[in-house]
Amino acid sequence: MAVSPDLVISQVYGAGGNANTTFFTHDYIEIFNRGSAPVTAEGWSVQYGSATSTGAWSGKSALPTFTIEPGQYVLIQQQSGGTGQPALPTPVIVPQSGFNMSGTTGKVALVRDTATLSGATPTGANIADLVGFGTANGAEGTRAPAMSASLALFRANGGCADSDDNSADFATGAPAPRTSASARNTCGATVPQAKPIVPVCPASLAIEQGQPGALLLRASDEDSIVDGAVIASGAVPGISLGSLTAASANGAFASVNLQAGAALASGSYPLVIRFTNNAGQEATCPVNVSVSGAATIAQIQGAGAASPFANVSVSTQGVVTHKVSNGYFIQDANGDGDPATSDGLFVFTGTAPAVAVGDLVRVKGTIVEYRPTGALRTYTEMKDITGTDVLGSGNSVTPANIVFEPGMDLARYEAMLVNISNSLTVNQTNYLGDRGELTLSVGRRETATNRFRPGTPEALTLAAANARNELVLDDSWFVTPPPATPPCADVVACSGIPYLGQDGTVRAGDSVSNLVGVVDFGAIGGGRTAFKIQPTMAPSFTRSNPRLAAPELPVGNVKVASANVLNFFTTFLDGADAWGRTGQGCKVGSTTRASNCRGADNMAEFVRQRDKIVNELKAIDADVVGLMEIQNNDDIAVDYLVRQLNAAIGADAYAYVPKPASTGTDAIRVAMIYKPARVALAGGALSDGDAVNNRPPMAQTFKAGNGAKFSVIVNHLKSKGGCGSGANADLGDGQSCNNATRVQQAQRLASYFIPHVVASAGDPDVLVIGDMNAHGFEDPIHLLNQAGLVNQLERFVRPSGIPYSYVFDGESGYLDHALASTSLDAQVVGATEWHTNADEPTVIDYNTDAKSAAAQALFKNDAFRSSDHDPVVVALNLAPAQLDVTAAFREERSGLSVDRKANKFSATITLTNTSGAAIDGPVHLLLTGLTEGVTLDNQSGVAGNEPYVSVNNATIPAGEKITLKVVFSNPRRLGIGFVSKILSGSI
């Protein structure tokens, strides 16, 4: 980026309103004109991106038109993290749409238009200035230092410095926003610049309730006399400034006492003191007056979003209702009767607490508003404990009976003991093993774009309802659940993993009742935050979503399945392979190394993974299976899998479809296996190696036992992870990352590959299956539906429940699809998902990483949690290729004529259509039971073991006669006999 000739970002502060700051209520960005001429900014914006964002930036404020003179500042207010601090000085620009910034790390840009920025370090002529700070992944040059609750970023030399290296141009200091009314700082001016007032203010004044206190504040100015001081943040009864002793000369100190009276109630009082001088300048400094004393739990909690005792040392008492690994919960057994205030409080000890449940304790410590990373709200707790007295034991608190409903304000019950009287549904099990968590909701939550088109009012409404419908069942540990100390009852008990029941599992869709515990708030799996319940007694689980031994669907004559095998690699990350060789690697692009491999780390993990996948495929028992996420090493991995599957079956039931010409350059590919006894290959496999397909789709045409042909196309579209930029960024419409690429892949599939497969097969029956990485109503699937493909999961599963094959963030939807061409749709008799994987906790999968030996022992050699996607199974009832139309014709045969020299026998056969309707061709005469030793010389082919003669390829009208000749070789001169069968259709 070029050095900005005029407008730059001169100051940034991101902790405005946060619980741990006393400065200002709002974040702000300060702009400065370092040039020599006025600049009118019209249509400009300021924008914010998180430290890790690589897609579209998350914050944007369009700015009103303003003119900024040389050396002048402009202050732009952003959003607030809370209340209780002083307002920003005026004049200030307040955009219609603001944003919250991180108080420590991120990226801010001043832009000459309002187009949303994207990427780690966006570039372009319209980016006037960019500042990356803390651990940001983008900056001008190198990053500026991190901010904090008490530190803002300042551009050097009052805003004049611009070397296009953020680390050189910026330093931190106490927040001091400047406005358009502040003294100007003309860059490069030869006239002396006025020196600022420099306050010297201790950060806080702490006193005990009932005792007065005072604090000396001072300020000086090198070239002026400081002669005034006021409390700028507004009057607080009981807090005042004494008489100011003005500075005696330029550079001397002025002093004044901040006085706090004995009548001040316990609490925290953030103040801003403003000093002025005889040159019309001013400067401010923050001071927090904290009054410690005794308060009830309800008084500490207060009725607002933050405690009135925040950052104040206070003592309180309550009954210990529950202990967790790093603290305990206390509650006022009587309460204050006010539904707006909680009667509970979390006491953070940092280590295992020494108190016992039922103890009545008086505890003293500092009240803080704890904000977990990324949270939009805080949680009131006590920390830095200075005294704990046990006043009695054996006490109890009656839980508050509540009905958990979507959208209810659980802050009312923060840290309280509750009994949730209604049954809830498990919506996610992914974090049970590493965090001891289950996500609960009222009913099962469906991903919004699984049911509605993205961005529609219906989708937005459902997404919002889902966000309000969540409660996490925790296990009172904030780390991986530790194994139980032997002896223990069984493998499940020894593992230490909570809530595992029947079959050593707990499934999404199961019901939970008897939920008694304390209401907590904090980090949950997946990097999010939520209200949690820490149980004080064991919840009750009902297997409302039972495991099925095999997929259930109607019987057809062909069964097709789609199975994601979750990185099935025969080469492992430790460099070994399935045959015991070492020093091996996986190929990605032009490199071959072990680190390119995915899936199993070693042979031990591989055997567990292999056995689960074999169990799943064996139970599905499909005639054709499309596989995703199998190693892209020619046909080595799929051949190995087929051999293992056949060994488990005890017969050579399956074969693999030889790979097509292109399998892509990714580490994984799609593949197909089939039962040769049930279907036959019709031609070779096809693929589309176009550059848009990082994992090319694979197609194969099959012929069923009744002669019917159909084609299967296996797909694995671009992942939702690893956001691209621009149209491939996460645009916030529910379709996540890389949607534009998936749409291009779907367009290519619809416009080129499917027509190519149909033309090659000479048959319109096509089934598109695979992991499309798009939910049911997202753009790629909508495009394929518009192109004529019929969604079989919507047709067969939706009428009885939510179609889903994957669970993410506690919401269910299907990424795995079965889409049939119009001609095949009428021949589909059923479709289902076999919920072997998405509902199951990852702790029971094959992987041993980060699992104790006791947790690893939960593994079972069965089909469950063989992958993270559920297989999709489709039953087809394919119409036969030929119809028996013998009854539609009258047959007349001539006598045999003999060519004695050639030893040939011939006759003519006349067929008359007596059905009264036209018969569609082609029509064939099949000679069944032909005398042994006699051959039909002019046969058109053989169907089964019987020869046939093709009669006519056209439609045969009612009453029409067709005459054909049959010629036989009869070396033994036997009597020639056969029974005619007339077939219509392709053979």
Short mmCIF file of N, CA, C and O in Angstrom, two decimals, residues 875-953:
data_model
loop_
_atom_site.label_atom_id
_atom_site.label_comp_id
_atom_site.label_asym_id
_atom_site.label_seq_id
_atom_site.Cartn_x
_atom_site.Cartn_y
_atom_site.Cartn_z
N ALA A 875 -33.61 -47.84 -2.69
CA ALA A 875 -34.13 -49.08 -3.28
C ALA A 875 -34.75 -48.77 -4.63
O ALA A 875 -35.61 -47.89 -4.74
N LEU A 876 -34.29 -49.47 -5.64
CA LEU A 876 -34.80 -49.31 -7.00
C LEU A 876 -35.60 -50.55 -7.39
O LEU A 876 -35.22 -51.68 -7.04
N ASN A 877 -36.68 -50.35 -8.12
CA ASN A 877 -37.42 -51.46 -8.74
C ASN A 877 -37.39 -51.19 -10.24
O ASN A 877 -38.32 -50.62 -10.80
N LEU A 878 -36.27 -51.60 -10.86
CA LEU A 878 -36.03 -51.25 -12.25
C LEU A 878 -36.94 -52.06 -13.17
O LEU A 878 -37.06 -53.29 -13.02
N ALA A 879 -37.55 -51.37 -14.12
CA ALA A 879 -38.39 -52.05 -15.10
C ALA A 879 -37.50 -52.91 -15.99
O ALA A 879 -36.40 -52.51 -16.36
N PRO A 880 -37.94 -54.12 -16.32
CA PRO A 880 -37.10 -54.99 -17.15
C PRO A 880 -36.85 -54.37 -18.52
O PRO A 880 -37.68 -53.62 -19.04
N ALA A 881 -35.70 -54.74 -19.08
CA ALA A 881 -35.35 -54.19 -20.39
C ALA A 881 -36.25 -54.75 -21.49
O ALA A 881 -36.47 -54.12 -22.52
N GLN A 882 -36.73 -56.00 -21.28
CA GLN A 882 -37.60 -56.63 -22.28
C GLN A 882 -38.93 -57.03 -21.66
O GLN A 882 -38.98 -57.44 -20.50
N LEU A 883 -39.99 -56.95 -22.47
CA LEU A 883 -41.29 -57.42 -22.05
C LEU A 883 -41.66 -58.65 -22.89
O LEU A 883 -41.40 -58.70 -24.10
N ASP A 884 -42.27 -59.66 -22.27
CA ASP A 884 -42.74 -60.86 -22.98
C ASP A 884 -44.06 -60.52 -23.66
O ASP A 884 -45.09 -60.33 -22.99
N VAL A 885 -44.05 -60.41 -24.98
CA VAL A 885 -45.26 -60.05 -25.74
C VAL A 885 -45.70 -61.23 -26.61
O VAL A 885 -46.37 -61.06 -27.64
N THR A 886 -45.33 -62.46 -26.21
CA THR A 886 -45.67 -63.65 -27.00
C THR A 886 -47.17 -63.73 -27.25
O THR A 886 -47.63 -64.05 -28.38
N ALA A 887 -47.94 -63.40 -26.21
CA ALA A 887 -49.39 -63.53 -26.33
C ALA A 887 -49.98 -62.54 -27.31
O ALA A 887 -51.14 -62.69 -27.74
N ALA A 888 -49.22 -61.52 -27.70
CA ALA A 888 -49.74 -60.51 -28.62
C ALA A 888 -49.63 -60.93 -30.09
O ALA A 888 -50.13 -60.22 -30.96
N PHE A 889 -48.98 -62.07 -30.35
CA PHE A 889 -48.74 -62.46 -31.75
C PHE A 889 -49.26 -63.87 -32.02
O PHE A 889 -49.24 -64.75 -31.15
N ARG A 890 -49.71 -64.04 -33.26
CA ARG A 890 -50.00 -65.38 -33.79
C ARG A 890 -48.82 -65.79 -34.65
O ARG A 890 -48.34 -65.02 -35.49
N GLU A 891 -48.34 -67.02 -34.40
CA GLU A 891 -47.14 -67.49 -35.11
C GLU A 891 -47.52 -68.55 -36.13
O GLU A 891 -48.29 -69.47 -35.83
N GLU A 892 -46.98 -68.45 -37.33
CA GLU A 892 -47.18 -69.45 -38.39
C GLU A 892 -45.80 -69.85 -38.91
O GLU A 892 -45.00 -68.99 -39.28
N ARG A 893 -45.53 -71.19 -38.92
CA ARG A 893 -44.24 -71.68 -39.37
C ARG A 893 -44.40 -72.46 -40.69
O ARG A 893 -45.35 -73.22 -40.86
N SER A 894 -43.45 -72.29 -41.58
CA SER A 894 -43.43 -73.10 -42.78
C SER A 894 -42.73 -74.42 -42.48
O SER A 894 -42.12 -74.58 -41.41
N GLY A 895 -42.80 -75.37 -43.40
CA GLY A 895 -42.03 -76.59 -43.24
C GLY A 895 -40.56 -76.30 -43.46
O GLY A 895 -40.16 -75.30 -44.05
N LEU A 896 -39.71 -77.22 -42.97
CA LEU A 896 -38.27 -77.07 -43.12
C LEU A 896 -37.84 -77.41 -44.55
O LEU A 896 -38.31 -78.37 -45.14
N SER A 897 -36.97 -76.63 -45.10
CA SER A 897 -36.30 -76.95 -46.36
C SER A 897 -34.86 -77.29 -46.04
O SER A 897 -34.27 -76.75 -45.09
N VAL A 898 -34.26 -78.20 -46.84
CA VAL A 898 -32.94 -78.74 -46.52
C VAL A 898 -31.98 -78.46 -47.67
O VAL A 898 -32.30 -78.70 -48.84
N ASP A 899 -30.80 -77.92 -47.28
CA ASP A 899 -29.68 -77.81 -48.22
C ASP A 899 -28.73 -78.94 -47.87
O ASP A 899 -27.91 -78.85 -46.95
N ARG A 900 -28.89 -80.12 -48.60
CA ARG A 900 -28.17 -81.31 -48.20
C ARG A 900 -26.66 -81.14 -48.34
O ARG A 900 -25.89 -81.67 -47.53
N LYS A 901 -26.25 -80.40 -49.34
CA LYS A 901 -24.81 -80.22 -49.53
C LYS A 901 -24.20 -79.46 -48.36
O LYS A 901 -23.13 -79.81 -47.84
N ALA A 902 -24.88 -78.37 -47.91
CA ALA A 902 -24.34 -77.58 -46.80
C ALA A 902 -24.82 -78.09 -45.45
O ALA A 902 -24.37 -77.61 -44.39
N ASN A 903 -25.75 -79.06 -45.48
CA ASN A 903 -26.32 -79.62 -44.25
C ASN A 903 -26.99 -78.51 -43.41
O ASN A 903 -26.79 -78.43 -42.21
N LYS A 904 -27.77 -77.64 -44.11
CA LYS A 904 -28.47 -76.54 -43.44
C LYS A 904 -29.97 -76.76 -43.59
O LYS A 904 -30.46 -77.24 -44.60
N PHE A 905 -30.69 -76.36 -42.55
CA PHE A 905 -32.15 -76.48 -42.52
C PHE A 905 -32.71 -75.08 -42.32
O PHE A 905 -32.21 -74.32 -41.49
N SER A 906 -33.74 -74.71 -43.06
CA SER A 906 -34.29 -73.36 -42.92
C SER A 906 -35.80 -73.40 -42.97
O SER A 906 -36.39 -74.38 -43.47
N ALA A 907 -36.39 -72.34 -42.43
CA ALA A 907 -37.85 -72.21 -42.44
C ALA A 907 -38.19 -70.74 -42.33
O ALA A 907 -37.36 -69.91 -41.97
N THR A 908 -39.41 -70.40 -42.68
CA THR A 908 -39.90 -69.03 -42.48
C THR A 908 -40.95 -69.05 -41.38
O THR A 908 -41.71 -70.00 -41.23
N ILE A 909 -40.93 -67.96 -40.60
CA ILE A 909 -41.90 -67.80 -39.51
C ILE A 909 -42.62 -66.48 -39.73
O ILE A 909 -41.97 -65.43 -39.93
N THR A 910 -43.92 -66.50 -39.70
CA THR A 910 -44.72 -65.28 -39.85
C THR A 910 -45.37 -64.96 -38.51
O THR A 910 -46.03 -65.81 -37.90
N LEU A 911 -45.17 -63.71 -38.08
CA LEU A 911 -45.75 -63.23 -36.82
C LEU A 911 -46.79 -62.17 -37.13
O LEU A 911 -46.50 -61.21 -37.86
N THR A 912 -48.00 -62.33 -36.59
CA THR A 912 -49.07 -61.35 -36.81
C THR A 912 -49.46 -60.74 -35.47
O THR A 912 -49.74 -61.45 -34.50
N ASN A 913 -49.46 -59.40 -35.41
CA ASN A 913 -49.85 -58.67 -34.20
C ASN A 913 -51.37 -58.74 -34.06
O ASN A 913 -52.10 -58.04 -34.75
N THR A 914 -51.83 -59.59 -33.16
CA THR A 914 -53.28 -59.79 -32.96
C THR A 914 -53.77 -59.12 -31.68
O THR A 914 -54.91 -59.35 -31.26
N SER A 915 -52.94 -58.27 -31.07
CA SER A 915 -53.30 -57.69 -29.77
C SER A 915 -54.31 -56.57 -29.86
O SER A 915 -54.92 -56.19 -28.87
N GLY A 916 -54.43 -56.01 -31.05
CA GLY A 916 -55.32 -54.86 -31.20
C GLY A 916 -54.65 -53.54 -30.87
O GLY A 916 -55.29 -52.49 -30.90
N ALA A 917 -53.35 -53.57 -30.50
CA ALA A 917 -52.61 -52.34 -30.20
C ALA A 917 -51.22 -52.46 -30.80
O ALA A 917 -50.71 -53.56 -31.07
N ALA A 918 -50.60 -51.31 -31.00
CA ALA A 918 -49.25 -51.31 -31.54
C ALA A 918 -48.28 -51.87 -30.50
O ALA A 918 -48.45 -51.67 -29.30
N ILE A 919 -47.25 -52.58 -30.96
CA ILE A 919 -46.21 -53.13 -30.10
C ILE A 919 -44.92 -52.37 -30.39
O ILE A 919 -44.47 -52.31 -31.55
N ASP A 920 -44.33 -51.78 -29.31
CA ASP A 920 -43.10 -51.01 -29.50
C ASP A 920 -41.92 -51.93 -29.78
O ASP A 920 -41.76 -52.99 -29.13
N GLY A 921 -41.11 -51.56 -30.73
CA GLY A 921 -39.89 -52.30 -31.03
C GLY A 921 -38.76 -51.82 -30.15
O GLY A 921 -38.91 -50.86 -29.38
N PRO A 922 -37.60 -52.47 -30.22
CA PRO A 922 -37.35 -53.62 -31.09
C PRO A 922 -38.04 -54.89 -30.58
O PRO A 922 -38.26 -55.04 -29.39
N VAL A 923 -38.36 -55.78 -31.53
CA VAL A 923 -39.01 -57.05 -31.22
C VAL A 923 -38.05 -58.17 -31.59
O VAL A 923 -37.36 -58.11 -32.62
N HIS A 924 -37.99 -59.20 -30.72
CA HIS A 924 -37.06 -60.30 -30.92
C HIS A 924 -37.80 -61.63 -30.77
O HIS A 924 -38.70 -61.76 -29.91
N LEU A 925 -37.41 -62.61 -31.58
CA LEU A 925 -37.94 -63.97 -31.48
C LEU A 925 -36.89 -64.82 -30.77
O LEU A 925 -35.77 -65.01 -31.28
N LEU A 926 -37.22 -65.28 -29.57
CA LEU A 926 -36.31 -66.09 -28.76
C LEU A 926 -36.70 -67.55 -28.92
O LEU A 926 -37.86 -67.92 -28.75
N LEU A 927 -35.72 -68.40 -29.28
CA LEU A 927 -35.98 -69.82 -29.49
C LEU A 927 -35.57 -70.56 -28.22
O LEU A 927 -34.38 -70.78 -27.96
N THR A 928 -36.54 -70.93 -27.41
CA THR A 928 -36.24 -71.60 -26.14
C THR A 928 -36.35 -73.10 -26.32
O THR A 928 -37.19 -73.60 -27.07
N GLY A 929 -35.49 -73.83 -25.63
CA GLY A 929 -35.53 -75.29 -25.68
C GLY A 929 -35.15 -75.86 -27.03
O GLY A 929 -35.65 -76.93 -27.41
N LEU A 930 -34.31 -75.16 -27.79
CA LEU A 930 -33.87 -75.65 -29.10
C LEU A 930 -33.18 -77.00 -28.93
O LEU A 930 -32.38 -77.19 -28.00
N THR A 931 -33.50 -77.92 -29.81
CA THR A 931 -32.96 -79.28 -29.73
C THR A 931 -31.45 -79.25 -29.54
O THR A 931 -30.74 -78.53 -30.24
N GLU A 932 -30.96 -80.04 -28.58
CA GLU A 932 -29.54 -80.09 -28.28
C GLU A 932 -28.78 -80.59 -29.51
O GLU A 932 -29.18 -81.57 -30.16
N GLY A 933 -27.69 -79.90 -29.85
CA GLY A 933 -26.88 -80.26 -31.00
C GLY A 933 -27.25 -79.47 -32.23
O GLY A 933 -26.54 -79.48 -33.25
N VAL A 934 -28.37 -78.72 -32.19
CA VAL A 934 -28.81 -77.87 -33.29
C VAL A 934 -28.46 -76.43 -32.94
O VAL A 934 -28.68 -75.99 -31.80
N THR A 935 -27.90 -75.68 -33.90
CA THR A 935 -27.57 -74.27 -33.66
C THR A 935 -28.30 -73.40 -34.66
O THR A 935 -28.57 -73.82 -35.80
N LEU A 936 -28.62 -72.20 -34.21
CA LEU A 936 -29.30 -71.21 -35.06
C LEU A 936 -28.23 -70.37 -35.72
O LEU A 936 -27.56 -69.56 -35.07
N ASP A 937 -28.05 -70.53 -37.03
CA ASP A 937 -26.95 -69.87 -37.73
C ASP A 937 -27.16 -68.36 -37.83
O ASP A 937 -26.20 -67.59 -37.78
N ASN A 938 -28.37 -67.91 -38.02
CA ASN A 938 -28.60 -66.47 -38.24
C ASN A 938 -29.08 -65.75 -36.98
O ASN A 938 -29.80 -64.77 -37.04
N GLN A 939 -28.64 -66.26 -35.84
CA GLN A 939 -29.05 -65.62 -34.59
C GLN A 939 -28.48 -64.21 -34.50
O GLN A 939 -27.37 -63.93 -34.97
N SER A 940 -29.24 -63.30 -33.87
CA SER A 940 -28.77 -61.93 -33.61
C SER A 940 -27.98 -61.84 -32.32
O SER A 940 -27.22 -60.90 -32.10
N GLY A 941 -28.16 -62.83 -31.44
CA GLY A 941 -27.47 -62.84 -30.16
C GLY A 941 -28.01 -63.95 -29.29
O GLY A 941 -28.82 -64.78 -29.71
N VAL A 942 -27.56 -63.94 -28.03
CA VAL A 942 -27.99 -64.95 -27.06
C VAL A 942 -28.47 -64.22 -25.81
O VAL A 942 -27.79 -63.32 -25.31
N ALA A 943 -29.62 -64.56 -25.31
CA ALA A 943 -30.14 -64.05 -24.05
C ALA A 943 -30.20 -65.20 -23.07
O ALA A 943 -30.96 -66.15 -23.27
N GLY A 944 -29.36 -65.13 -22.04
CA GLY A 944 -29.17 -66.30 -21.19
C GLY A 944 -28.41 -67.33 -22.00
O GLY A 944 -27.32 -67.07 -22.49
N ASN A 945 -28.99 -68.48 -22.22
CA ASN A 945 -28.39 -69.49 -23.09
C ASN A 945 -29.22 -69.73 -24.35
O ASN A 945 -28.97 -70.68 -25.09
N GLU A 946 -30.22 -68.85 -24.57
CA GLU A 946 -31.14 -69.06 -25.67
C GLU A 946 -30.84 -68.10 -26.82
O GLU A 946 -30.68 -66.90 -26.61
N PRO A 947 -30.77 -68.62 -28.07
CA PRO A 947 -30.53 -67.73 -29.21
C PRO A 947 -31.78 -66.94 -29.57
O PRO A 947 -32.91 -67.37 -29.30
N TYR A 948 -31.56 -65.78 -30.18
CA TYR A 948 -32.71 -64.99 -30.63
C TYR A 948 -32.39 -64.33 -31.96
O TYR A 948 -31.22 -64.14 -32.33
N VAL A 949 -33.47 -63.98 -32.66
CA VAL A 949 -33.37 -63.23 -33.92
C VAL A 949 -34.13 -61.93 -33.74
O VAL A 949 -35.30 -61.94 -33.32
N SER A 950 -33.46 -60.80 -33.98
CA SER A 950 -34.14 -59.50 -33.90
C SER A 950 -35.03 -59.36 -35.11
O SER A 950 -34.59 -59.53 -36.26
N VAL A 951 -36.31 -59.04 -34.84
CA VAL A 951 -37.31 -59.04 -35.90
C VAL A 951 -37.47 -57.66 -36.51
O VAL A 951 -37.45 -57.49 -37.72
N ASN A 952 -37.63 -56.66 -35.64
CA ASN A 952 -37.97 -55.33 -36.16
C ASN A 952 -37.62 -54.31 -35.09
O ASN A 952 -37.93 -54.51 -33.91
N ASN A 953 -37.00 -53.20 -35.47
CA ASN A 953 -36.65 -52.16 -34.51
C ASN A 953 -37.75 -51.11 -34.39
O ASN A 953 -37.68 -50.24 -33.52
#
